[in-house]
Amino acid sequence: AQSVTQLGSHVSVSEGALVLLRCNYSSSVPPYLFWYVQYPNQGLQLLLKYTSAATLVKGINGFEAEFKKSETSFHLTKPSAHMSDAAEYFCAVSESGSFQKLVFGTGTRLLVSP
Amino acid sequence: GAVVSQHPSWVICKSGTSVKIECRSLDFQATTMFWYRQFPKQSLMLMATSNEGSKATYEQGVEKDKFLINHASLTLSTLTVTSAHPEDSSFYICSANPRDFFSYEQYFGPGTRLTVT
């Protein structure tokens, strides 16, 4: 069974600083990996996805993530944080071949200070 | 493209009554829709998977007689919370998977906040 671990329930950065949100996964088969963002009282928006193509994935709003099989990681980064990036971020995994069912991590709240 | 709507966005109901939440894919056909529940400051927990024209598949621990799911068409799924109790108060989010073999994505609705008094 798949699982996702997101280290750090809260991450605080200053505006303009590097954003790093960590995600480690467990899967018995090659995984598909996703990062979603959720703003208060809203649904989830897909930031980026890894589906066994390029290991460095670029997403929307300047975010990117790198799939590292040896480390079973899929960390999310952004070179320079904006105030508008403050939100909840979820990492999710699904099994290739059964790509529909998503398992979510516990989420990381990104706080951005001026 | 790939917009999913939910109605209502929020609802308050009295204990013992039933509430229906609609999930629609507005610009694509969805072979599969998913229903999630999210408690405050927690992650999303999958409740059930619904496929058009067939019975929903519920996750372990989810009462199928309490959370009735109907996937009547390729663009509409409904979740009915029957005999609601205060502990059913939560944020319910649906998602839809397009009728496209090459699509790995789920598109999420904006969520419905249910408060049971």
Coordinates of C-alpha atoms in Angstrom, one line a residue:
Chain A
A1 CA 0.0 0.0 0.0
Q2 CA 1.1 3.5 -0.7
S3 CA 1.8 6.1 1.9
V4 CA 3.1 9.7 2.0
T5 CA 5.0 11.4 4.7
Q6 CA 5.3 15.2 4.7
L7 CA 7.9 16.4 7.2
G8 CA 6.9 19.6 9.0
S9 CA 3.3 20.6 9.5
H10 CA 4.3 24.2 9.2
V11 CA 7.1 25.9 7.3
S12 CA 7.9 29.6 7.7
V13 CA 9.9 31.6 5.2
S14 CA 10.5 35.2 4.4
E15 CA 9.3 36.7 1.2
G16 CA 11.9 36.2 -1.4
A17 CA 13.5 33.2 0.4
L18 CA 13.7 29.6 -0.9
V19 CA 10.7 27.4 -0.3
L20 CA 11.3 23.7 0.4
L21 CA 8.5 21.4 1.3
R22 CA 9.4 17.8 1.9
C23 CA 7.6 14.7 0.8
N24 CA 8.6 11.1 1.0
Y25 CA 6.6 8.3 -0.3
S26 CA 6.2 4.5 0.0
S27 CA 4.9 2.5 -2.9
S28 CA 5.4 -1.1 -4.0
V29 CA 5.1 -0.2 -7.6
P30 CA 6.3 2.8 -9.6
P31 CA 4.3 5.7 -8.3
Y32 CA 2.7 8.7 -9.8
L33 CA 3.3 11.7 -7.5
F34 CA 1.4 15.0 -7.2
W35 CA 1.6 18.3 -5.3
Y36 CA -1.6 20.1 -4.6
V37 CA -2.2 23.5 -3.0
Q38 CA -5.2 24.5 -1.0
Y39 CA -6.2 28.0 -0.1
P40 CA -8.6 28.5 2.9
N41 CA -12.1 27.1 2.4
Q42 CA -11.3 26.0 -1.1
G43 CA -10.7 22.8 -3.0
L44 CA -7.3 21.6 -4.2
Q45 CA -5.4 22.9 -7.2
L46 CA -2.8 20.8 -8.9
L47 CA 0.7 22.3 -8.8
L48 CA 2.6 19.6 -10.6
K49 CA 2.7 15.9 -11.2
Y50 CA 5.3 13.2 -11.9
T51 CA 4.2 10.3 -14.1
S52 CA 7.4 8.5 -14.9
A53 CA 8.7 11.0 -17.5
A54 CA 11.3 13.6 -16.6
T55 CA 12.4 13.4 -13.0
L56 CA 12.5 17.2 -12.6
V57 CA 9.0 18.5 -12.9
K58 CA 8.0 22.1 -13.4
G59 CA 4.6 23.3 -12.3
I60 CA 2.6 26.4 -12.0
N61 CA 3.5 29.5 -10.1
G62 CA 7.2 28.9 -10.3
F63 CA 7.1 25.6 -8.3
E64 CA 9.1 22.5 -9.2
A65 CA 9.8 19.1 -7.7
E66 CA 12.3 16.4 -8.3
F67 CA 11.6 12.7 -8.2
K68 CA 14.4 10.8 -6.5
K69 CA 13.8 7.1 -6.5
S70 CA 16.9 6.3 -4.4
E71 CA 15.6 8.6 -1.7
T72 CA 11.9 7.9 -2.3
S73 CA 11.4 11.6 -2.2
F74 CA 9.5 14.2 -4.2
H75 CA 10.3 17.5 -2.5
L76 CA 8.7 20.7 -3.7
T77 CA 10.7 23.9 -4.2
K78 CA 10.4 27.5 -5.3
P79 CA 13.4 29.8 -5.5
S80 CA 11.6 32.9 -4.2
A81 CA 8.6 32.9 -2.0
H82 CA 5.7 35.3 -2.6
M83 CA 3.1 36.3 0.0
S84 CA 0.5 34.7 -2.2
D85 CA 2.2 31.4 -1.8
A86 CA 0.9 31.1 1.8
A87 CA -1.4 28.1 1.8
E88 CA -1.6 24.4 2.6
Y89 CA 0.3 22.1 0.4
F90 CA -0.4 18.4 0.0
C91 CA 1.7 15.7 -1.5
A92 CA -0.1 12.7 -2.9
V93 CA 0.7 9.4 -4.5
S94 CA -1.1 6.9 -6.6
E95 CA -0.1 3.6 -8.0
S96 CA 0.8 3.4 -11.7
G97 CA -1.7 1.1 -13.3
S98 CA -4.2 2.2 -10.7
F99 CA -3.6 5.9 -11.2
Q100 CA -6.9 7.1 -10.0
K101 CA -6.8 6.5 -6.3
L102 CA -4.8 9.1 -4.4
V103 CA -3.3 8.9 -1.0
F104 CA -2.5 12.2 0.6
G105 CA 0.1 13.3 3.0
T106 CA -0.9 15.2 6.1
G107 CA -0.2 18.6 4.5
T108 CA 2.3 21.4 5.2
R109 CA 1.2 24.9 5.9
L110 CA 3.5 27.5 4.3
L111 CA 3.7 30.8 6.1
V112 CA 5.3 33.7 4.3
S113 CA 6.4 36.8 6.2
P114 CA 7.2 40.2 4.7
Chain B
G1 CA -10.8 23.7 -18.8
A2 CA -11.4 20.8 -16.4
V3 CA -13.7 22.6 -13.9
V4 CA -15.5 20.8 -11.2
S5 CA -18.3 22.5 -9.3
Q6 CA -20.0 21.6 -6.0
H7 CA -23.3 22.7 -4.7
P8 CA -24.0 23.9 -2.1
S9 CA -20.7 25.5 -1.0
W10 CA -21.9 25.5 2.5
V11 CA -24.9 24.1 4.3
I12 CA -26.3 24.0 7.8
C13 CA -28.8 21.4 8.8
K14 CA -30.4 20.0 11.9
S15 CA -29.4 16.7 13.5
G16 CA -31.4 13.9 12.0
T17 CA -32.1 15.4 8.6
S18 CA -30.5 14.5 5.3
V19 CA -28.3 16.6 3.1
K20 CA -27.4 16.2 -0.5
I21 CA -24.3 17.5 -2.1
E22 CA -23.8 17.7 -5.8
C23 CA -20.5 17.4 -7.7
R24 CA -20.5 18.3 -11.4
S25 CA -17.8 18.2 -14.0
L26 CA -18.6 21.2 -16.1
D27 CA -16.5 20.8 -19.3
F28 CA -15.5 17.2 -19.4
Q29 CA -17.0 13.7 -18.9
A30 CA -15.9 12.0 -15.7
T31 CA -15.8 8.2 -15.7
T32 CA -14.8 8.3 -12.0
M33 CA -15.6 10.7 -9.2
F34 CA -14.2 10.6 -5.7
W35 CA -15.5 11.9 -2.4
Y36 CA -13.2 13.1 0.3
R37 CA -13.7 14.3 3.8
Q38 CA -11.4 16.9 5.4
F39 CA -11.5 17.7 9.1
P40 CA -10.1 21.1 10.2
K41 CA -6.4 21.4 9.7
Q42 CA -6.2 17.8 8.5
S43 CA -5.6 16.0 5.3
L44 CA -8.1 14.6 2.9
M45 CA -9.5 11.2 3.6
L46 CA -11.0 9.3 0.7
M47 CA -14.5 8.2 1.5
A48 CA -15.6 6.5 -1.7
T49 CA -15.0 6.1 -5.4
S50 CA -17.9 6.2 -7.8
N51 CA -18.1 5.1 -11.3
E52 CA -20.9 6.1 -13.6
G53 CA -23.7 3.6 -13.7
S54 CA -22.3 1.3 -11.0
K55 CA -22.3 1.2 -7.2
A56 CA -19.8 3.2 -5.3
T57 CA -16.8 1.6 -3.7
Y58 CA -16.4 2.7 -0.1
E59 CA -13.3 2.9 1.9
Q60 CA -12.9 0.9 5.0
G61 CA -14.7 2.4 7.9
V62 CA -17.1 4.5 5.9
E63 CA -20.7 3.7 6.4
K64 CA -22.3 3.2 3.0
D65 CA -25.8 3.5 4.4
K66 CA -25.0 6.8 5.9
F67 CA -23.1 8.3 3.0
L68 CA -25.2 7.5 -0.1
I69 CA -23.4 8.1 -3.4
N70 CA -25.1 8.2 -6.8
H71 CA -23.1 8.7 -10.0
A72 CA -26.1 9.2 -12.3
S73 CA -24.3 10.5 -15.3
L74 CA -20.8 11.2 -16.7
T75 CA -21.0 14.7 -15.3
L76 CA -22.8 14.4 -12.0
S77 CA -22.3 12.6 -8.7
T78 CA -24.2 13.2 -5.5
L79 CA -23.4 12.5 -1.9
T80 CA -26.3 12.3 0.5
V81 CA -25.5 12.4 4.2
T82 CA -28.4 10.6 5.8
S83 CA -29.6 11.2 9.4
A84 CA -26.8 13.7 9.9
H85 CA -25.2 14.1 13.3
P86 CA -22.9 16.8 14.6
E87 CA -19.9 14.5 14.1
D88 CA -20.7 14.5 10.4
S89 CA -19.8 18.2 10.3
S90 CA -16.9 18.5 8.0
F91 CA -15.6 19.8 4.7
Y92 CA -16.5 17.5 1.8
I93 CA -14.6 17.7 -1.4
C94 CA -15.2 15.8 -4.6
S95 CA -12.9 15.2 -7.5
A96 CA -13.3 13.9 -11.0
N97 CA -11.1 11.9 -13.4
P98 CA -11.6 12.7 -17.1
R99 CA -12.7 10.0 -19.5
D100 CA -9.2 9.9 -20.9
F101 CA -6.9 7.0 -20.6
F102 CA -3.9 9.3 -20.6
S103 CA -5.1 11.6 -17.9
Y104 CA -3.6 10.9 -14.5
E105 CA -5.2 13.8 -12.8
Q106 CA -8.1 14.4 -10.6
Y107 CA -9.7 17.7 -10.7
F108 CA -11.1 18.9 -7.5
G109 CA -14.2 20.8 -6.6
P110 CA -14.2 23.8 -4.3
G111 CA -15.7 21.8 -1.4
T112 CA -18.8 21.9 0.7
R113 CA -18.8 22.8 4.3
L114 CA -21.4 20.9 6.2
T115 CA -22.4 22.0 9.7
V116 CA -24.9 19.8 11.6
T117 CA -26.5 21.5 14.6

